[in-house]
Coordinates of C-alpha atoms and ligand atoms in Angstrom, one line a residue:
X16 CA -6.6 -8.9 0.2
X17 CA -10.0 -6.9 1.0
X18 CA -12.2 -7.5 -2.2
X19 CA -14.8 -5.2 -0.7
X20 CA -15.5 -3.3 2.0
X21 CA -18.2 -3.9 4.9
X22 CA -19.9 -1.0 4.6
X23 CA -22.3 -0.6 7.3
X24 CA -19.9 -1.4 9.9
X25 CA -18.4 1.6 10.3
X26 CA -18.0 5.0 12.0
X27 CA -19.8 8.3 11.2
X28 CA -18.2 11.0 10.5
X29 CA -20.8 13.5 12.0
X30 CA -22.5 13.6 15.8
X31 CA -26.5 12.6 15.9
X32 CA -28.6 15.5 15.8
X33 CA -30.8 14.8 18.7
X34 CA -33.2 13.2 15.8
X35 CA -35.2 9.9 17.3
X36 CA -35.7 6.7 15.6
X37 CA -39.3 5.4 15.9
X38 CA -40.0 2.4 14.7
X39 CA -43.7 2.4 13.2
X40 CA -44.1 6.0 13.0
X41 CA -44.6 7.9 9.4
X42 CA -40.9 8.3 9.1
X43 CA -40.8 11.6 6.6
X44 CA -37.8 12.7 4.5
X45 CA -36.3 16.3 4.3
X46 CA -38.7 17.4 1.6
X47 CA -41.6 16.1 3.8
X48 CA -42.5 13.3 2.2
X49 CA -42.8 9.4 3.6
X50 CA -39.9 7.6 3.0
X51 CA -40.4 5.2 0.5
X52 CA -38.0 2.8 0.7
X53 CA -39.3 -0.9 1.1
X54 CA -37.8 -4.1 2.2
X55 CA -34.8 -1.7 2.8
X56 CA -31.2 -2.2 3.1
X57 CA -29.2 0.1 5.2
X58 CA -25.2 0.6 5.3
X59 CA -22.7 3.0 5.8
X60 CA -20.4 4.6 2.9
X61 CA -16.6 5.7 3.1
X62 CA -16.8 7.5 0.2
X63 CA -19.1 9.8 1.2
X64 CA -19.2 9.2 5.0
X65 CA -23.1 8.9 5.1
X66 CA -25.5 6.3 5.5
X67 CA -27.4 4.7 2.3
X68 CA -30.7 3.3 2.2
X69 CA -31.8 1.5 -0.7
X70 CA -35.7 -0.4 -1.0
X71 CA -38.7 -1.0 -3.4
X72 CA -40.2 2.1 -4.3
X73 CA -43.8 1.9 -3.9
X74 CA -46.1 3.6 -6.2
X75 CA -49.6 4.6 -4.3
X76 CA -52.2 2.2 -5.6
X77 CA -49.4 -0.1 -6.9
X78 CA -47.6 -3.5 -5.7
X79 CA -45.3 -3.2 -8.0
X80 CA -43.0 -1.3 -10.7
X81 CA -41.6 1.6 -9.3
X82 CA -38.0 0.9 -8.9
X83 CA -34.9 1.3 -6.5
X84 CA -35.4 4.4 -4.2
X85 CA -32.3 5.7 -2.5
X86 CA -31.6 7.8 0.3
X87 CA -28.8 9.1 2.7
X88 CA -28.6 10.2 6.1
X89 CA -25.7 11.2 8.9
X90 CA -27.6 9.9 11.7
X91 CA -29.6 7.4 10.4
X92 CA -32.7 9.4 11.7
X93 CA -32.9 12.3 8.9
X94 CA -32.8 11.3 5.4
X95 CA -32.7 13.0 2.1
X96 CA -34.2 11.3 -1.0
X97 CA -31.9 11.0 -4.0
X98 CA -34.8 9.9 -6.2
X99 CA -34.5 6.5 -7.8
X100 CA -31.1 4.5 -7.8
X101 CA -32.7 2.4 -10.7
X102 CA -35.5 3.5 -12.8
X103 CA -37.6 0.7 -14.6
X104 CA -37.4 1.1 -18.2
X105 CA -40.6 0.4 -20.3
X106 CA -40.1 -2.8 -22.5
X107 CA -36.8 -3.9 -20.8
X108 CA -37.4 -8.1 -20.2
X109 CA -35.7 -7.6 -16.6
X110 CA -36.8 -4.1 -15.2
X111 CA -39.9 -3.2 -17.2
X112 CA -42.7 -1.4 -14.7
X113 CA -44.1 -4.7 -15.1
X114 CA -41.8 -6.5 -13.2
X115 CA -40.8 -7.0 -9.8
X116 CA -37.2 -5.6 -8.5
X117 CA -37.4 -6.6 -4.8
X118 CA -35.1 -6.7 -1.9
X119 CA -32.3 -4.5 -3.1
X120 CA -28.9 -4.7 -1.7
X121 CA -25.8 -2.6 -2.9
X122 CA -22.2 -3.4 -1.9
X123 CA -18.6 -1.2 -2.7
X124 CA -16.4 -3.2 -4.6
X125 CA -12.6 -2.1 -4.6
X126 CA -11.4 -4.0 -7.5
X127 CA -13.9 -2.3 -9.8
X128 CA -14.1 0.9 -7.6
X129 CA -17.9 0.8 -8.0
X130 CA -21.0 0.1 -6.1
X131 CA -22.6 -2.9 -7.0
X132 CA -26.7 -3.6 -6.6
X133 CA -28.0 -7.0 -6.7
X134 CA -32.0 -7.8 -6.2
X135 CA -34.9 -10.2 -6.4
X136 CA -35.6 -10.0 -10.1
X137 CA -39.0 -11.4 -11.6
X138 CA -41.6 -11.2 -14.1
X139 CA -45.4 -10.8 -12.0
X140 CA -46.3 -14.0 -12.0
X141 CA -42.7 -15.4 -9.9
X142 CA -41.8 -17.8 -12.4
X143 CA -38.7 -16.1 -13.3
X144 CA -36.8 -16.2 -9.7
X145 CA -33.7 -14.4 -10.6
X146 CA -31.3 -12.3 -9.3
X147 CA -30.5 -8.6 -10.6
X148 CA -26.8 -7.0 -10.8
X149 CA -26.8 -3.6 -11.6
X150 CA -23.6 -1.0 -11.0
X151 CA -23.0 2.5 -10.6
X152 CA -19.2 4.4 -10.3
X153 CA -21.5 6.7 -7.7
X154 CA -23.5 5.4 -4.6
X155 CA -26.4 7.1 -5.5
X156 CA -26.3 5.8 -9.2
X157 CA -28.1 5.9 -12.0
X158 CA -27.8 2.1 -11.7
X159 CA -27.1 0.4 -15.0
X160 CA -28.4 -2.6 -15.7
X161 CA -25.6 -6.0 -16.1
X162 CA -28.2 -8.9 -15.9
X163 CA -30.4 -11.2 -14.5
X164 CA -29.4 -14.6 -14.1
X165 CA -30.2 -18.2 -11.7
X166 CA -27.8 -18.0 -8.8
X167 CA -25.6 -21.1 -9.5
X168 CA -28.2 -22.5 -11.8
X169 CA -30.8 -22.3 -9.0
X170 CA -34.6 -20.6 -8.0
X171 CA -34.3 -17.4 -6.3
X172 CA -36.9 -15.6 -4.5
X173 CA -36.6 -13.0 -1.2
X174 CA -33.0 -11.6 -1.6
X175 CA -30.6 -10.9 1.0
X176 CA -26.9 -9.9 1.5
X177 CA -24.4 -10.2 4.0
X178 CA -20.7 -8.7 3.7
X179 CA -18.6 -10.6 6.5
X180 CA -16.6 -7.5 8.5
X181 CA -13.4 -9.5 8.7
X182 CA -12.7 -10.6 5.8
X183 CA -14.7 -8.6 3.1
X184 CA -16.5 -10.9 1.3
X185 CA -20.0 -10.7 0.4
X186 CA -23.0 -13.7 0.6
X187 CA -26.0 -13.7 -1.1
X188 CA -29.4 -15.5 0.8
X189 CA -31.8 -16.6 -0.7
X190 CA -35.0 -18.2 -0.4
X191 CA -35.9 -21.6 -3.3
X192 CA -39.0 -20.0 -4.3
X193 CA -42.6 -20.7 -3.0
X194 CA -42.9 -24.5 -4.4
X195 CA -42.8 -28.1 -2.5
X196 CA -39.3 -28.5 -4.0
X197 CA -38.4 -24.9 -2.9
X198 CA -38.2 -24.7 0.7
X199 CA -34.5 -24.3 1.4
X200 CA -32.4 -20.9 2.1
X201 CA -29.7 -20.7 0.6
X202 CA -26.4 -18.9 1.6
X203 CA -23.8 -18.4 -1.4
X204 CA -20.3 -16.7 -1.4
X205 CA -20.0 -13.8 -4.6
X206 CA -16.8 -13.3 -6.1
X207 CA -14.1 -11.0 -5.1
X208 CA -15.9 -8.4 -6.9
X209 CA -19.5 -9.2 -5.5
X210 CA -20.5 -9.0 -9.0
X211 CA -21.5 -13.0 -9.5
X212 CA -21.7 -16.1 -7.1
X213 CA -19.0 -18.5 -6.6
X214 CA -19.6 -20.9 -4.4
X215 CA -23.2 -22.4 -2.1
X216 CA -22.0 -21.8 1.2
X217 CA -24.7 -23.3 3.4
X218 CA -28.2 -24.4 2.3
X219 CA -30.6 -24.2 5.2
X220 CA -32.9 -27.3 4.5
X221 CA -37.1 -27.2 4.7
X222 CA -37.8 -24.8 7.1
X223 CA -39.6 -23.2 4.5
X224 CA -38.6 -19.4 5.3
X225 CA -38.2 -16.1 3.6
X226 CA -36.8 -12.6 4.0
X227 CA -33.6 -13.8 5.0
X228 CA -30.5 -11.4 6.8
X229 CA -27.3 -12.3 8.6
X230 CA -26.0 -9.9 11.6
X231 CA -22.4 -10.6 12.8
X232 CA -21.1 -10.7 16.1
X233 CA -17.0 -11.0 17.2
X234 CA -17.9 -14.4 17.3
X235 CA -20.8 -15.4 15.9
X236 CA -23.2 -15.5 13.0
X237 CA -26.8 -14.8 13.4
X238 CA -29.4 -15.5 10.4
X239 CA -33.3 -13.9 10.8
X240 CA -35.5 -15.4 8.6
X241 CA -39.3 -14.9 8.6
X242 CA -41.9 -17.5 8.0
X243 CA -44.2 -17.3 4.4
X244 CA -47.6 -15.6 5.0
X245 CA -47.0 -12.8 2.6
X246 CA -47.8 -9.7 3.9
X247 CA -48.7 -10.8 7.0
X248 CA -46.4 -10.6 10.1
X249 CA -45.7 -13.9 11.9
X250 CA -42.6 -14.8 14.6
X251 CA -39.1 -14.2 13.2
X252 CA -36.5 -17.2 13.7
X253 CA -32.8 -16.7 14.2
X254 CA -29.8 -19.3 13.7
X255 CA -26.7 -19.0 15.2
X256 CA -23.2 -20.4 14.1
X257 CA -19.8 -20.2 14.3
X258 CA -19.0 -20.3 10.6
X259 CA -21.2 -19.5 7.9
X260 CA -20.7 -22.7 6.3
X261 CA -22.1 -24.4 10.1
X262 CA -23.1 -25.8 11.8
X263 CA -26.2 -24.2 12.5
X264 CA -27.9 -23.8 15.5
X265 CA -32.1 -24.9 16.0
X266 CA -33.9 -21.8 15.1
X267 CA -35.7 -19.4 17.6
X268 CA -37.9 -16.9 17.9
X269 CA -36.3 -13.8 18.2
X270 CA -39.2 -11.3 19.5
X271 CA -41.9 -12.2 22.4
X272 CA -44.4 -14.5 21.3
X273 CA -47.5 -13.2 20.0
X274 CA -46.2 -10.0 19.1
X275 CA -45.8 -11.3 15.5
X276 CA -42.5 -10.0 15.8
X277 CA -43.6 -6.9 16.9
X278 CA -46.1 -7.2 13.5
X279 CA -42.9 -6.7 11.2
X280 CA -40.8 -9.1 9.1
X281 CA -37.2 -9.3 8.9
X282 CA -35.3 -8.1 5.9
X283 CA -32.3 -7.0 6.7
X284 CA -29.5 -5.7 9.6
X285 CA -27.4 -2.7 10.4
X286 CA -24.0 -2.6 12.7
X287 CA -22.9 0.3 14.2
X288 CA -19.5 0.0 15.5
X289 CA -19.2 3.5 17.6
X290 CA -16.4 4.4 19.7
X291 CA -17.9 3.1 22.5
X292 CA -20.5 0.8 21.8
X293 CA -21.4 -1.6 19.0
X294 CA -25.2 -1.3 18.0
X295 CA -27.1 -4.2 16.1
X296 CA -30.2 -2.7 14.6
X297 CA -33.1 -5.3 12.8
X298 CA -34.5 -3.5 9.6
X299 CA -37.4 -4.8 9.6
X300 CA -41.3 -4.2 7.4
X301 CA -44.2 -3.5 8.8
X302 CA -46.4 -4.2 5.4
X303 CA -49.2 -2.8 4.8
X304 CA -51.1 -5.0 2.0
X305 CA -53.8 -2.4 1.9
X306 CA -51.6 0.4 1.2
X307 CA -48.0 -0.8 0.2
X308 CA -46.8 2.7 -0.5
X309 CA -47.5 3.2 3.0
X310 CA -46.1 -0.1 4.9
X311 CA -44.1 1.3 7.8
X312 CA -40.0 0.8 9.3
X313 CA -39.7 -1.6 12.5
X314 CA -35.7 -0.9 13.2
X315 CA -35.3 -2.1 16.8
X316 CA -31.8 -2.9 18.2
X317 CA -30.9 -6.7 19.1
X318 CA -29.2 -7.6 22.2
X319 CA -27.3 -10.4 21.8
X320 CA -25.8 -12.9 24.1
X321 CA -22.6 -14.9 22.7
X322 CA -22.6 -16.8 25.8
X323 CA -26.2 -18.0 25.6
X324 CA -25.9 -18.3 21.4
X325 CA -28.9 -15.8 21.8
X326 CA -30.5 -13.0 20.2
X327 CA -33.9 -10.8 21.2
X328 CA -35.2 -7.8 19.4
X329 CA -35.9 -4.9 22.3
X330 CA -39.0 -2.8 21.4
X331 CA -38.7 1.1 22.6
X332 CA -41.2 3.2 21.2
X333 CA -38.5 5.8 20.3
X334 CA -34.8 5.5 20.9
X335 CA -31.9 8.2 20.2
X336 CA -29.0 6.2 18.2
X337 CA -25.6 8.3 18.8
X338 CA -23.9 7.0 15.4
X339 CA -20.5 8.2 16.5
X340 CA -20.2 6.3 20.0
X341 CA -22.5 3.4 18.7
X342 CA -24.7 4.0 22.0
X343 CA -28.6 4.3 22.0
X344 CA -30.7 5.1 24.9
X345 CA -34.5 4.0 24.8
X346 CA -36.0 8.0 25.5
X347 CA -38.1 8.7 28.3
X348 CA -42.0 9.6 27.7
X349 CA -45.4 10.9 30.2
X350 CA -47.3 8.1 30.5
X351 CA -51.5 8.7 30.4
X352 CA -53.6 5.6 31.8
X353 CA -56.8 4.8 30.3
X354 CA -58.4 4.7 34.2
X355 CA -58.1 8.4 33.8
X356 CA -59.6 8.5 29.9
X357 CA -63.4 9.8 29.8
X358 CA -65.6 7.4 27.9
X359 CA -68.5 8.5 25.2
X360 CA -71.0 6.8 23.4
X361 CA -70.8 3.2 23.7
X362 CA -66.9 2.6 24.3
X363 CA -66.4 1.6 27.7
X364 CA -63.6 0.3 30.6
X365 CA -64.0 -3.0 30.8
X366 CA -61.8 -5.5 33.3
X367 CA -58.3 -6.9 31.6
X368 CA -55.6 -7.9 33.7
X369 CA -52.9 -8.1 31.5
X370 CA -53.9 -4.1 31.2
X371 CA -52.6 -1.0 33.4
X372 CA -54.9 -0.9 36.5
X373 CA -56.6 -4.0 34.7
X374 CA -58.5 -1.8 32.9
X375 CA -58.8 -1.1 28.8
X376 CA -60.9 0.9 27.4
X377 CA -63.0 -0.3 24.7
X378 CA -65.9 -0.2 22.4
X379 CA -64.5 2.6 20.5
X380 CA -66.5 3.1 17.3
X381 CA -67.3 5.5 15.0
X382 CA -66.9 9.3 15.6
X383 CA -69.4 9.3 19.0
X384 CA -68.0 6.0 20.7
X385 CA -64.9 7.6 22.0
X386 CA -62.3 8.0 24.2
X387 CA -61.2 10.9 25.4
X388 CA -57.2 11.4 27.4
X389 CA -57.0 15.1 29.2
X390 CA -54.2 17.1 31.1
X391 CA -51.8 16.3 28.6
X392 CA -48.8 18.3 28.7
X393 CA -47.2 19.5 25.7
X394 CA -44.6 21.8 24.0
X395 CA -46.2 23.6 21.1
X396 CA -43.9 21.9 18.8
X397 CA -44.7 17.9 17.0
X398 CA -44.1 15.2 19.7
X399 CA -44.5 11.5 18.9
X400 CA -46.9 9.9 21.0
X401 CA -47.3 6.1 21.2
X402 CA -50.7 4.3 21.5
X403 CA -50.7 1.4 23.3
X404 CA -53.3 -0.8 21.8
X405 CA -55.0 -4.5 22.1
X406 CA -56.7 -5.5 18.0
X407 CA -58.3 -9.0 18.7
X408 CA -59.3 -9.7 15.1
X409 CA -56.8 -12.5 14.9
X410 CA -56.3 -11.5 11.0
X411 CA -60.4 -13.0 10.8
X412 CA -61.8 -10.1 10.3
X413 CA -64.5 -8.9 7.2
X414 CA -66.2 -11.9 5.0
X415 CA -64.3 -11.7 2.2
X416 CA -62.5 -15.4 1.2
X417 CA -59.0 -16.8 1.1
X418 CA -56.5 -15.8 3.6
X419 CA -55.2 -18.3 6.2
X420 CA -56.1 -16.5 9.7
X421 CA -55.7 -17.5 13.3
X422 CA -59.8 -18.7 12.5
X423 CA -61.1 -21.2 10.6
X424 CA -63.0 -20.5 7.2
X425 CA -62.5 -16.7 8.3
X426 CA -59.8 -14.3 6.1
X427 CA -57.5 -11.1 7.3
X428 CA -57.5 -7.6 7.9
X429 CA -54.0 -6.5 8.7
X430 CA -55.4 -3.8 10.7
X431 CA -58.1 -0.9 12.0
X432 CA -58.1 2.2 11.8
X433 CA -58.6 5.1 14.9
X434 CA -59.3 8.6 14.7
X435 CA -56.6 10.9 16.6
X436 CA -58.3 14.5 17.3
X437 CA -56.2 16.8 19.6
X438 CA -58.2 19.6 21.8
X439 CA -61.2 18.7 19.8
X440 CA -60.2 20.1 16.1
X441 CA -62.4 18.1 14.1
X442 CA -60.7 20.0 10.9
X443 CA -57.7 17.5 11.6
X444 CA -58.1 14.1 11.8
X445 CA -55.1 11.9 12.5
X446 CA -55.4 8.7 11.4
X447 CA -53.9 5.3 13.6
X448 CA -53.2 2.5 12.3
X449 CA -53.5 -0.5 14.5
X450 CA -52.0 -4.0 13.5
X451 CA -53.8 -6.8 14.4
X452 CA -52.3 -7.8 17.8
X453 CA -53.7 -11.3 20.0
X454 CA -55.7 -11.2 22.7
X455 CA -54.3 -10.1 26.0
X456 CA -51.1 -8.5 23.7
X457 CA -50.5 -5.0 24.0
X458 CA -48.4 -3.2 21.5
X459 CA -47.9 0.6 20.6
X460 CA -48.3 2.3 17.3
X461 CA -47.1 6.3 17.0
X462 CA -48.4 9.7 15.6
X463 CA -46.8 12.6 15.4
X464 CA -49.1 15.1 17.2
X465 CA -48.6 18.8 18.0
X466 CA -50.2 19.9 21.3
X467 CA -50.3 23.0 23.0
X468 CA -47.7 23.8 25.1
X469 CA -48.9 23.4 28.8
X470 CA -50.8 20.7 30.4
X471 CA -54.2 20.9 29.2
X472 CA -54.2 19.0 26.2
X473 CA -56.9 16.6 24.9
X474 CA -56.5 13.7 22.8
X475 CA -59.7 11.9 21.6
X476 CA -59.6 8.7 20.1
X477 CA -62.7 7.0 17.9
X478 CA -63.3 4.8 15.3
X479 CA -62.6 5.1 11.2
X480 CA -63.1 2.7 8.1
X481 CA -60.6 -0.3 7.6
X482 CA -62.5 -0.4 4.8
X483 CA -64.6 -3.3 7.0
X484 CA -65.7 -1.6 9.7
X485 CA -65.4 1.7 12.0
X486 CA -63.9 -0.2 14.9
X487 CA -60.9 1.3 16.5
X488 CA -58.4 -1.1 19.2
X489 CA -58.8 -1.8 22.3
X490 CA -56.6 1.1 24.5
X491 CA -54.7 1.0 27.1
X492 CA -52.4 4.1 27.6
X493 CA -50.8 6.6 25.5
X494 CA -47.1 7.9 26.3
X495 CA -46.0 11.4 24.7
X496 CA -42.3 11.7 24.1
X497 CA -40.2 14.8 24.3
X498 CA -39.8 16.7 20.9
X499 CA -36.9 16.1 18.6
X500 CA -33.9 18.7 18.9
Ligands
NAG611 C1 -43.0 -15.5 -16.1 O1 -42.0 -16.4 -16.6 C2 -42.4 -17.8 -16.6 C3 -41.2 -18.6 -17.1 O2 -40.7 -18.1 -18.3 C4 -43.5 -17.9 -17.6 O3 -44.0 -19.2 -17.7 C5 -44.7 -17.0 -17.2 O4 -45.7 -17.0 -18.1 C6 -44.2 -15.6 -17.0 N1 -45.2 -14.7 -16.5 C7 -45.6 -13.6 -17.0 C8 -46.7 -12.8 -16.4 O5 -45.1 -13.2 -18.1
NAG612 C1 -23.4 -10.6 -15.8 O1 -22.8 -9.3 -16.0 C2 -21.4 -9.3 -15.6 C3 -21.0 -7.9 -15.8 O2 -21.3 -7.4 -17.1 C4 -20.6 -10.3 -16.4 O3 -19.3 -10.3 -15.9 C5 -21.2 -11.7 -16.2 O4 -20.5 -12.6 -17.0 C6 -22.7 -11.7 -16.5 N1 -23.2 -13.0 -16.2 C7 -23.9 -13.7 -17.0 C8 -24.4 -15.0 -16.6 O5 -24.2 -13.2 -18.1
NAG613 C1 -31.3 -26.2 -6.6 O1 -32.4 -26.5 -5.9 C2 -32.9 -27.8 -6.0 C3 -34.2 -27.9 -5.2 O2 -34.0 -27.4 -3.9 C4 -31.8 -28.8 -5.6 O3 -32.3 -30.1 -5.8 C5 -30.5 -28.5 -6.4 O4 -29.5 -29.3 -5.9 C6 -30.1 -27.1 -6.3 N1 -29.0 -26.8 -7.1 C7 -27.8 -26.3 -6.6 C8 -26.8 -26.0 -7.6 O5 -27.7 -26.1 -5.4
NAG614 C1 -69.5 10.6 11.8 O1 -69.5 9.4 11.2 C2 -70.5 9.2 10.2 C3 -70.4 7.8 9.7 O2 -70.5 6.9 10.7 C4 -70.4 10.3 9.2 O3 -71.5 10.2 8.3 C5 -70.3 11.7 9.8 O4 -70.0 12.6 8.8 C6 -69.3 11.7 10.8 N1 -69.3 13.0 11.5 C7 -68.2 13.8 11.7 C8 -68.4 15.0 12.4 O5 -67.1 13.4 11.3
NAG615 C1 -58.2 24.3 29.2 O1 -58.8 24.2 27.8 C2 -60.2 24.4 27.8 C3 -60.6 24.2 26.3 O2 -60.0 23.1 25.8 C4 -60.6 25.7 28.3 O3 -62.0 25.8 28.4 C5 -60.0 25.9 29.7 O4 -60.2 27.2 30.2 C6 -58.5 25.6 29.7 N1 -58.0 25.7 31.1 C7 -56.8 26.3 31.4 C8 -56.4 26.3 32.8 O5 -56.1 26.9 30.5

């Protein structure tokens, strides 16, 4: 018998709306706001034939304490906020605002006909290591609170959780905590009911990772896990197996190297099973410890080779995901080459072969070291546009201490910041963030810009504070997308 449904694996019951996914953009809800839903999990709902997404709700100028957003969406592109799935409650010993509820994950049980939430509950200091259970009758909640408790008398830290599409049953992952004695994963079976674990599964022994998600194939079982640098991205590892209890493959890495992953880390993974295609999405975090509220969304699709036992994340700057036949198709942009840019100031082309035209422009600083792109052609209405960017700080950039960059006694900056300034309007300044990348690694960050419609656009590109310095990347070429429908 079922216990539970696999929500997330199923079919949509309305068409995409010609909305794009972009992974890295500022992804806005119906009401205009950022959607504000961290370390995210994503599934589908029968109930109300709409997607779900739960995460950590980030307060601005906060790391922690602000709860379990939740949102819904029909094409997993627009999404409508529901406010908070669970509140913290002053004074409570699990979800006081002084706590930490991370990694939330809710699963439909069918033998108490209600949703079920389970987290990464701790106090601020990690020494709890629990995990949450919370339920609701309603997918949206209020969530009420069951308990905190040591999953099968063990540590728990990042939480994930995995409901196996054949036969029902849900898995919890988690990671031993951050100590020598804590560097396995764990991979448990819950109950019928998903409500409490039964059962350790699989323990995946001293690799020492974190942020742990399973993705299922016909016939396999993939697990991403990211290495521990806390907020910083670093290469994302898969397993493979036939069973979840193993044998487990070697781990991989699962995006090209360098990239950091494409500067996210894992955290969880969406199927959609369309008519005509079946569509593996990563969920991944672009963090932002300088601004948690405003850490961005890498969801990328994964192709997947059974044959091979392999699995790759595919970067497109912005993709149209047709929930109903389970097809995407990467969408086509105008590509503008920074040979063609006009140079102020002190930024400058400079030789790069790994660049278009082996050329990048660079030097950018400040608000008179700029570049500028002309002859754009636009539509009048918001397009994204992607930056494609080189940022060769290696994390060991500014003086301040502690850190572990790619440098020696140096620290980390995630990122720099650029000015965006279309046909010269100084009154609006975009601002683009750009991760810290590796030298000779080229990778694109998005705005959503409105230009004129007709082909004589400018886009002007300087330098603003990281808080550091007024540096902005290294360019190579922007690429403006179509608008949305
Ligand atoms: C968290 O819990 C641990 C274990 O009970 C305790 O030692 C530690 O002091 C707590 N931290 C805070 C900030 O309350
Ligand atoms: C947690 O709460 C559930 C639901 O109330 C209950 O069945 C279970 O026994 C509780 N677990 C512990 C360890 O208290
Ligand atoms: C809990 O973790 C510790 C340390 O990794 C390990 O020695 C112990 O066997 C684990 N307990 C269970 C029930 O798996
Ligand atoms: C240019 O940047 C400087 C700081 O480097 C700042 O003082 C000045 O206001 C900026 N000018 C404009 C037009 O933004
Ligand atoms: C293009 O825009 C500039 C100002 O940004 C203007 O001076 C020029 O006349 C425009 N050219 C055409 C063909 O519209």
């Amino acid at each position: 018998m079922r216990g539970q449904h696999a929500w997330g694996l199923l079919l949509a019951a309305s068409a995409a709306a010609g909305k794009y996914i972009v992974p890295g953009g500022r992804w806005r809800d119906t009401d205009g706001e950022l959607v504000n839903a961290h370390a995210g999990s994503v599934g589908f709902d029968e109930a109300s034939g709409k997607y779900w997404l739960f995460g950590e709700y980030k307060v601005e100028g906060q790391t922690e304490g602000g709860g379990v957003s939740v949102y819904s969406s029909e094409d997993l592109a627009t999404w409508e906020s529901h406010g908070l799935a669970l509140a913290p409650i002053e004074g409570h010993p699990y979800i006081a605002p002084s706590h930490i509820i991370q990694r939330p994950k809710v699963v439909y049980s069918s033998i108490s006909n209600e949703y079920h939430m389970h987290w990464h509950a701790d106090n601020s200091s990690y020494g709890l290591l629990l995990q949450g259970y919370a339920t609701s009758p309603t997918i949206q909640g209020p969530y009420t609170f069951a308990n905190a408790t040591s999953p099968l008398g063990n540590w728990s830290q990042d939480f994930g959780l995995f409901t196996d599409y054949k036969d029902g049953r849900s898995y919890a992952l988690y990671s031993n905590g951050d100590s020598a004695q804590g560097r396995d994963v764990y991979l448990s079976r819950y109950d019928e009911d998903a409500a409490q674990l039964e059962a350790v599964v699989h323990r995946f022994p001293k690799y020492d990772l974190e942020a742990p998600a399973i993705v299922q194939t016909e016939r396999s079982y993939y697990a991403l896990m990211s290495h521990k640098t806390g907020y910083r991205p670093n290469n994302v590892v898969a397993f493979r197996a036939d069973s979840l209890a193993g044998p487990w493959s070697q781990p991989w890495i699962v995006a090209p190297l360098n990239t950091r992953t494409f500067s996210s880390q894992s955290g969880n993974t969406l199927t959609v099973r369309g008519s005509s295609a079946t569509t593996h999405l990563y969920i991944g975090d672009q963090w932002d410890s300088n601004s948690l509220w405003e850490s961005r969304y890498i969801w990328l699709p994964m192709a997947i080779d059974d044959e091979r036992g392999d699995l790759r994340l595919e970067w497109h700057d912005v993709y149209d995901l047709d929930v109903k036949t389970g097809e995407y198709t990467a969408v086509d942009g105008q590509t503008y080459y920074g040979k063609d840019a006009e140079t102020a100031g002190d930024a400058y082309k400079q030789e790069a072969n790994f660049a278009s035209d082996g050329v990048i422009l660079t030097g950018i600083y400040g608000n008179d070291s700029t570049v500028t792109f002309s002859g754009i052609e636009g539509t009048g209405k918001p397009q994204w546009v992607s930056f494609y960017y080189q940022n060769t700080d290696d994390m060991g950039f500014g003086d301040q201490p502690g850190g572990s960059p790619d440098r020696i006694g140096g620290s980390w900056q995630l990122r720099r910041i650029s000015s965006v300034i279309v046909n010269g309007d100084t009154e609006h300044v975009e601002t683009l963030f750009q991760r810290d990348t590796h030298k000779g690694i080229l990778l694109s960050t998005p705005l959503q810009l409105t230009l004129k419609e007709g082909a004589n656009n400018t886009i002007t590109v300087g330098g603003l504070s990281n808080g550091f310095d007024f540096k902005g990347a290294d360019l190579d070429r922007i690429v403006v997308y179509p608008p949305e429908e």
